[in-house]
Short mmCIF file of C-alpha atoms in Angstrom, two decimals:
data_model
loop_
_atom_site.label_atom_id
_atom_site.label_comp_id
_atom_site.label_asym_id
_atom_site.label_seq_id
_atom_site.Cartn_x
_atom_site.Cartn_y
_atom_site.Cartn_z
CA MET A 1 -38.53 31.94 -26.09
CA GLN A 2 -34.94 32.75 -25.16
CA TYR A 3 -33.31 31.86 -21.83
CA ARG A 4 -30.56 33.41 -19.77
CA THR A 5 -28.70 32.49 -16.61
CA LEU A 6 -30.08 34.26 -13.54
CA GLY A 7 -26.98 36.07 -12.29
CA ARG A 8 -24.47 33.55 -10.96
CA THR A 9 -27.08 31.05 -9.75
CA GLY A 10 -26.88 28.69 -12.73
CA VAL A 11 -30.69 28.80 -13.00
CA GLN A 12 -31.99 29.28 -16.53
CA VAL A 13 -34.95 31.65 -16.86
CA SER A 14 -36.96 32.95 -19.79
CA THR A 15 -36.25 36.47 -21.03
CA LEU A 16 -39.93 37.24 -20.55
CA ALA A 17 -41.32 36.44 -17.11
CA LEU A 18 -44.93 36.46 -15.95
CA GLY A 19 -45.67 39.09 -13.31
CA ALA A 20 -48.83 38.39 -11.31
CA MET A 21 -49.60 41.80 -9.83
CA ASN A 22 -52.83 41.96 -11.85
CA PHE A 23 -54.10 38.65 -10.51
CA GLY A 24 -57.11 39.31 -8.30
CA ARG A 25 -58.85 42.56 -7.55
CA ILE A 26 -56.03 44.85 -8.77
CA GLY A 27 -56.55 43.68 -12.33
CA ARG A 28 -60.10 42.41 -11.77
CA THR A 29 -58.85 38.97 -12.80
CA THR A 30 -60.72 35.81 -11.79
CA GLN A 31 -59.06 32.52 -10.89
CA ASP A 32 -60.04 30.99 -14.23
CA GLU A 33 -58.53 33.95 -16.07
CA ALA A 34 -55.36 33.81 -13.99
CA THR A 35 -55.01 30.08 -14.64
CA ALA A 36 -55.49 30.63 -18.37
CA LEU A 37 -52.75 33.28 -18.32
CA VAL A 38 -50.38 30.91 -16.52
CA ASP A 39 -51.26 28.04 -18.89
CA THR A 40 -50.60 30.16 -21.98
CA ALA A 41 -47.38 31.62 -20.58
CA LEU A 42 -45.97 28.20 -19.73
CA GLU A 43 -46.94 26.81 -23.12
CA ALA A 44 -45.03 29.71 -24.72
CA GLY A 45 -41.89 28.83 -22.75
CA ILE A 46 -42.07 31.26 -19.85
CA ASN A 47 -40.71 29.51 -16.76
CA LEU A 48 -40.48 32.34 -14.21
CA ILE A 49 -43.56 33.60 -12.35
CA ASP A 50 -43.22 36.58 -10.00
CA THR A 51 -45.72 37.73 -7.39
CA ALA A 52 -45.70 39.41 -3.95
CA ASP A 53 -47.51 39.10 -0.66
CA MET A 54 -48.97 42.62 -0.88
CA TYR A 55 -50.55 42.17 -4.32
CA ALA A 56 -54.25 42.35 -3.46
CA ASP A 57 -53.37 41.47 0.15
CA GLY A 58 -52.25 37.96 -0.74
CA GLU A 59 -54.90 37.18 -3.35
CA SER A 60 -52.34 37.11 -6.16
CA GLU A 61 -50.25 34.50 -4.33
CA GLU A 62 -53.35 32.37 -3.75
CA MET A 63 -54.26 32.52 -7.44
CA VAL A 64 -50.72 31.73 -8.54
CA GLY A 65 -50.64 28.77 -6.16
CA LYS A 66 -53.82 27.30 -7.59
CA ALA A 67 -52.68 27.94 -11.17
CA VAL A 68 -49.33 26.16 -10.77
CA ALA A 69 -50.60 23.24 -8.70
CA GLY A 70 -49.23 19.96 -10.02
CA ARG A 71 -46.39 21.54 -11.99
CA ARG A 72 -44.43 23.36 -9.30
CA ASP A 73 -41.12 21.76 -10.17
CA ASP A 74 -41.18 23.12 -13.72
CA ILE A 75 -41.48 26.74 -12.57
CA VAL A 76 -39.05 29.22 -11.08
CA LEU A 77 -41.38 30.71 -8.48
CA ALA A 78 -40.63 34.14 -7.03
CA THR A 79 -42.40 36.27 -4.46
CA LYS A 80 -41.66 39.33 -2.35
CA ALA A 81 -42.12 40.72 1.17
CA ALA A 82 -41.49 43.92 3.18
CA MET A 83 -44.37 46.12 2.00
CA PRO A 84 -47.13 46.75 4.57
CA MET A 85 -49.58 43.91 5.11
CA GLY A 86 -52.31 45.67 7.07
CA ASP A 87 -52.13 48.43 9.65
CA GLU A 88 -50.04 46.62 12.28
CA ARG A 89 -46.72 48.48 12.40
CA ASN A 90 -44.61 45.31 12.59
CA HIS A 91 -46.33 43.57 9.68
CA ARG A 92 -43.89 45.07 7.20
CA GLY A 93 -40.19 45.71 6.67
CA GLY A 94 -37.08 43.57 6.72
CA SER A 95 -36.89 42.45 10.34
CA ARG A 96 -36.31 38.81 11.23
CA ARG A 97 -39.56 38.87 13.20
CA TRP A 98 -41.61 39.84 10.16
CA LEU A 99 -39.79 37.95 7.39
CA VAL A 100 -40.14 34.59 9.14
CA THR A 101 -43.89 35.15 9.50
CA ALA A 102 -44.33 36.69 6.05
CA LEU A 103 -42.61 33.80 4.31
CA ASP A 104 -44.72 31.20 6.11
CA ASP A 105 -47.83 33.15 5.09
CA SER A 106 -46.66 33.29 1.46
CA LEU A 107 -45.88 29.56 1.38
CA ARG A 108 -49.34 28.80 2.77
CA ARG A 109 -51.06 31.00 0.18
CA LEU A 110 -48.97 29.58 -2.66
CA GLY A 111 -49.51 26.01 -1.45
CA VAL A 112 -45.79 25.14 -1.68
CA ASP A 113 -43.01 24.24 0.73
CA HIS A 114 -40.44 26.61 -0.76
CA VAL A 115 -39.99 29.47 -3.22
CA ASP A 116 -37.09 29.72 -5.62
CA LEU A 117 -36.55 33.46 -5.19
CA TYR A 118 -37.60 35.53 -2.17
CA GLN A 119 -37.18 39.27 -2.69
CA ILE A 120 -37.19 42.24 -0.33
CA HIS A 121 -39.80 44.41 -2.06
CA ARG A 122 -38.28 47.72 -0.94
CA TRP A 123 -35.27 48.67 1.14
CA ASP A 124 -36.24 49.10 4.80
CA PRO A 125 -34.29 52.04 6.28
CA HIS A 126 -35.29 50.98 9.81
CA THR A 127 -33.61 47.56 9.65
CA SER A 128 -29.92 46.81 9.30
CA ASP A 129 -28.63 44.81 6.35
CA GLU A 130 -27.16 42.32 8.80
CA GLU A 131 -30.55 41.69 10.41
CA THR A 132 -32.33 41.13 7.09
CA LEU A 133 -29.57 39.07 5.48
CA SER A 134 -29.18 36.92 8.59
CA ALA A 135 -32.90 36.09 8.56
CA LEU A 136 -32.84 35.34 4.83
CA THR A 137 -29.75 33.15 5.19
CA ASP A 138 -31.42 31.12 7.92
CA LEU A 139 -34.58 30.72 5.85
CA GLN A 140 -32.44 29.55 2.95
CA ARG A 141 -30.65 27.02 5.14
CA ALA A 142 -34.03 25.80 6.36
CA GLY A 143 -34.93 24.99 2.75
CA LYS A 144 -37.81 27.45 2.54
CA ILE A 145 -36.13 29.61 -0.10
CA ARG A 146 -33.52 28.74 -2.68
CA TYR A 147 -32.21 32.25 -3.37
CA PHE A 148 -32.98 35.77 -2.22
CA GLY A 149 -32.87 39.14 -3.91
CA SER A 150 -33.76 42.82 -3.66
CA SER A 151 -36.30 44.93 -5.47
CA THR A 152 -36.06 48.61 -6.38
CA PHE A 153 -33.04 49.24 -4.14
CA PRO A 154 -30.97 52.38 -4.71
CA ALA A 155 -27.57 51.51 -6.12
CA TYR A 156 -25.70 52.42 -2.95
CA ARG A 157 -27.95 50.11 -0.91
CA ILE A 158 -27.22 47.24 -3.29
CA VAL A 159 -23.52 47.81 -2.66
CA GLN A 160 -23.98 48.14 1.11
CA ALA A 161 -25.89 44.86 1.23
CA GLN A 162 -23.14 43.08 -0.70
CA TRP A 163 -20.55 44.40 1.74
CA ALA A 164 -22.68 43.42 4.74
CA ALA A 165 -23.03 39.87 3.41
CA ARG A 166 -19.26 39.65 3.00
CA ASP A 167 -18.39 41.22 6.35
CA HIS A 168 -20.82 39.07 8.35
CA HIS A 169 -20.37 35.85 6.33
CA LEU A 170 -24.00 35.74 5.28
CA GLY A 171 -25.81 34.82 2.09
CA ARG A 172 -26.10 37.65 -0.41
CA TYR A 173 -28.73 39.05 -2.69
CA VAL A 174 -28.35 37.38 -6.08
CA THR A 175 -30.94 39.42 -7.98
CA GLU A 176 -32.31 42.96 -8.21
CA GLN A 177 -35.71 43.95 -9.59
CA PRO A 178 -35.69 47.58 -10.79
CA SER A 179 -38.20 49.59 -12.79
CA TYR A 180 -36.83 50.07 -16.32
CA SER A 181 -38.27 51.16 -19.65
CA ILE A 182 -37.48 53.37 -22.63
CA LEU A 183 -39.16 56.24 -20.78
CA GLN A 184 -37.47 55.60 -17.42
CA ARG A 185 -33.78 54.96 -18.06
CA GLY A 186 -32.25 56.31 -14.86
CA VAL A 187 -31.15 52.87 -13.66
CA GLU A 188 -28.70 52.75 -16.57
CA SER A 189 -26.56 55.35 -14.85
CA HIS A 190 -26.29 53.73 -11.41
CA VAL A 191 -28.23 50.51 -10.68
CA LEU A 192 -27.38 48.43 -13.74
CA PRO A 193 -23.61 49.10 -13.58
CA VAL A 194 -23.70 47.93 -9.95
CA THR A 195 -25.64 44.77 -10.73
CA GLU A 196 -23.15 43.94 -13.47
CA GLU A 197 -20.24 44.55 -11.09
CA TYR A 198 -21.66 42.12 -8.52
CA GLY A 199 -23.04 39.58 -10.97
CA LEU A 200 -26.69 40.00 -9.97
CA GLY A 201 -29.52 38.75 -12.12
CA VAL A 202 -31.88 41.57 -13.11
CA LEU A 203 -35.65 41.20 -13.48
CA VAL A 204 -37.05 44.50 -14.73
CA TRP A 205 -40.59 45.60 -13.97
CA SER A 206 -42.85 48.05 -15.80
CA PRO A 207 -41.04 47.66 -19.15
CA LEU A 208 -44.18 49.06 -20.83
CA ALA A 209 -44.07 52.11 -18.54
CA SER A 210 -47.52 51.56 -17.00
CA GLY A 211 -49.03 51.25 -20.47
CA TRP A 212 -47.43 54.27 -22.08
CA LEU A 213 -45.53 51.93 -24.42
CA SER A 214 -48.38 49.47 -25.04
CA GLY A 215 -49.56 51.17 -28.22
CA ALA A 216 -52.85 52.14 -26.59
CA ILE A 217 -51.74 55.68 -25.74
CA ARG A 218 -51.32 58.03 -28.69
CA ALA A 219 -51.80 61.71 -29.39
CA GLY A 220 -55.39 62.66 -30.16
CA ARG A 221 -56.86 59.68 -28.32
CA ASP A 222 -58.53 59.65 -24.94
CA ILE A 223 -56.34 57.84 -22.40
CA ALA A 224 -58.60 55.13 -21.04
CA THR A 225 -56.26 52.36 -19.93
CA HIS A 226 -56.80 50.27 -16.80
CA ARG A 227 -53.83 51.89 -15.10
CA SER A 228 -54.98 55.44 -15.89
CA ALA A 229 -58.24 54.80 -14.06
CA PHE A 230 -56.57 54.43 -10.66
CA LEU A 231 -53.39 56.46 -11.26
CA PRO A 232 -54.83 59.47 -13.14
CA ASP A 233 -52.00 61.84 -12.21
CA ARG A 234 -49.56 59.73 -14.21
CA PHE A 235 -51.57 60.34 -17.37
CA ASP A 236 -52.75 63.92 -16.87
CA LEU A 237 -51.48 65.78 -19.93
CA THR A 238 -51.41 69.08 -18.06
CA VAL A 239 -48.38 67.65 -16.24
CA PRO A 240 -45.13 68.49 -18.10
CA ALA A 241 -43.62 65.04 -17.56
CA ASN A 242 -46.67 63.40 -19.12
CA ARG A 243 -46.56 65.70 -22.12
CA ALA A 244 -42.89 64.77 -22.53
CA ARG A 245 -43.81 61.10 -22.42
CA LEU A 246 -46.53 61.50 -25.01
CA GLU A 247 -44.14 63.36 -27.33
CA ALA A 248 -41.59 60.57 -26.91
CA VAL A 249 -44.24 57.91 -27.55
CA GLU A 250 -45.21 59.55 -30.85
CA ARG A 251 -41.59 59.58 -32.01
CA LEU A 252 -41.04 56.00 -30.80
CA ALA A 253 -44.14 54.87 -32.69
CA ARG A 254 -42.56 56.10 -35.92
CA VAL A 255 -39.37 54.18 -35.13
CA ALA A 256 -41.41 51.04 -34.49
CA ASP A 257 -43.39 51.44 -37.72
CA GLU A 258 -40.24 51.90 -39.78
CA ALA A 259 -38.73 48.77 -38.20
CA GLY A 260 -41.89 46.71 -38.75
CA LEU A 261 -42.44 46.28 -35.01
CA THR A 262 -45.26 46.89 -32.59
CA MET A 263 -44.69 49.32 -29.74
CA ILE A 264 -44.70 46.37 -27.36
CA GLN A 265 -41.98 44.62 -29.35
CA LEU A 266 -39.95 47.83 -29.38
CA ALA A 267 -40.35 48.32 -25.63
CA LEU A 268 -39.61 44.75 -24.56
CA GLY A 269 -36.83 44.33 -27.12
CA PHE A 270 -35.21 47.47 -25.75
CA VAL A 271 -34.99 46.39 -22.10
CA THR A 272 -33.88 42.84 -22.88
CA ALA A 273 -31.14 44.21 -25.15
CA HIS A 274 -29.27 45.63 -22.16
CA PRO A 275 -26.48 43.19 -21.18
CA ALA A 276 -27.29 43.58 -17.47
CA VAL A 277 -30.93 42.51 -17.88
CA THR A 278 -31.92 38.88 -17.43
CA SER A 279 -35.71 39.04 -17.86
CA ALA A 280 -38.50 41.54 -18.41
CA LEU A 281 -41.58 41.08 -16.24
CA ILE A 282 -44.83 41.35 -18.16
CA GLY A 283 -48.09 41.79 -16.26
CA PRO A 284 -51.01 41.01 -18.58
CA ARG A 285 -54.61 41.24 -17.39
CA THR A 286 -56.09 39.41 -20.38
CA LEU A 287 -55.06 36.72 -22.84
CA ASP A 288 -55.04 39.32 -25.62
CA HIS A 289 -52.54 41.36 -23.61
CA LEU A 290 -50.41 38.26 -23.05
CA HIS A 291 -50.38 37.24 -26.72
CA SER A 292 -49.32 40.73 -27.79
CA GLN A 293 -46.46 40.62 -25.28
CA LEU A 294 -45.39 37.09 -26.16
CA ALA A 295 -44.93 38.31 -29.73
CA ALA A 296 -41.84 40.12 -28.44
CA ALA A 297 -40.22 36.95 -27.07
CA ASP A 298 -37.69 36.69 -29.90
CA THR A 299 -37.42 40.39 -30.78
CA VAL A 300 -33.85 41.57 -31.28
CA LEU A 301 -33.47 45.26 -32.04
CA SER A 302 -30.87 46.37 -34.56
CA ALA A 303 -28.18 48.88 -33.67
CA ASP A 304 -29.94 51.47 -35.85
CA VAL A 305 -33.19 51.07 -33.89
CA LEU A 306 -31.38 51.29 -30.56
CA ASP A 307 -29.58 54.43 -31.74
CA ALA A 308 -32.91 55.94 -32.78
CA ILE A 309 -34.32 55.25 -29.32
CA ASP A 310 -31.28 56.91 -27.73
CA ALA A 311 -31.94 60.01 -29.82
CA ILE A 312 -35.48 60.24 -28.42
CA VAL A 313 -34.79 59.41 -24.76
CA ALA A 314 -31.14 59.78 -23.84
CA PRO A 315 -29.38 57.00 -21.91
CA GLY A 316 -29.75 57.37 -18.16
CA VAL A 317 -32.67 59.82 -18.36
CA ASP A 318 -36.02 59.45 -16.56
CA LEU A 319 -38.78 61.40 -18.27
CA ALA A 320 -40.81 61.27 -15.05
CA PRO A 321 -38.17 61.52 -12.31
CA GLU A 322 -40.78 62.11 -9.61
CA GLU A 323 -42.05 58.56 -10.21
CA LYS A 324 -38.75 56.95 -9.37
CA HIS A 325 -39.04 54.24 -6.73
CA ASP A 326 -35.39 54.09 -5.61
CA THR A 327 -34.88 57.72 -4.62
CA PRO A 328 -32.65 58.07 -1.53
CA PRO A 329 -34.74 59.08 1.51
CA ALA A 330 -32.81 62.32 2.00
CA LEU A 331 -34.17 63.61 -1.32
CA LEU A 332 -37.73 63.03 -0.14
CA ASP A 333 -37.44 64.19 3.49
CA ALA A 334 -35.87 67.62 3.96
CA SER A 335 -34.97 66.90 7.59
CA LEU A 336 -32.59 64.18 6.44
CA ARG A 337 -30.52 66.60 4.38
CA ARG A 338 -30.23 69.33 6.98
CA ARG A 339 -27.29 69.52 9.35
CA ARG A 340 -28.58 69.12 12.88
CA THR A 341 -27.41 71.79 15.33
CA PRO A 342 -25.90 70.20 18.46
CA GLN A 343 -28.02 70.75 21.55
CA ARG A 344 -25.24 72.48 23.39
CA LEU A 345 -24.96 75.11 20.64
CA GLN A 346 -28.69 75.66 20.56
CA SER A 347 -28.62 76.60 24.26
CA ILE A 348 -25.96 79.30 23.82
CA GLY A 349 -27.07 82.92 23.98
#
């Protein structure tokens, strides 16, 4: 296992990190299976475990807490908040009111008195940066979190949050967690340059592109992965973006074969090769999945292999742009990109 410094924190983390989204009912993972995954990951040298309050409505955090009991101090423990936790309208977002409650709930489920990294799961357009950063700074000073970060923020929001921290003399986000893979490279054009500029650690999620780069999806085979069962639209080959992904996968498979690598090694070696990336989050459901991903822990891709990947999916290109998770709201809501007519003009004539 290799290790890198997490941004400017001085904390050393493994280049592969264990993501726990599949712990519990999402991945149909039992506590014993989750504990076995944690045991194997730690034995392999992984020292960063990432979860979130909304994963299976807190079940993932509970499973992680039980799995790490007795060895908390050896683990960099990360969780996230801001996504909806139930139907109550204030049980979500980045307000002080919610974050204070959400963190206490996460600490209780995890069975710990602090987390090392507390991340805002998505940017909350209804809450000011000052409000969120002020709450996080106070929670940090109270000893409940060591550091805080963002997840899947648009580049301009990362910048705005850095400026808000400076202007209001508050703690700042020290990490960003974007989606990044060979098939979704858009963050290379905007997010990753910003994280490098501000010295943020970067923990990338979905480096296997929801299973497209796992080796299980190939032309001529039925797509029957766990993810395809509950997100069928992302694997429907009548959709042009999915056909483009399958074509890219076939070409990437040839590159991997010629380099003597598995598709997983190619995919994980690609994202960890980027100088802005600290760690790649892997989210295995089974021990077999974990072992196949751990085989990429020391994979270093040659310049020729990286060039071959660039020729298949160009730098900065998302093959499925509609699946981006950091799209500015104005691109999703037409009313936000329309000039509003002043009321006084509407009343004329």
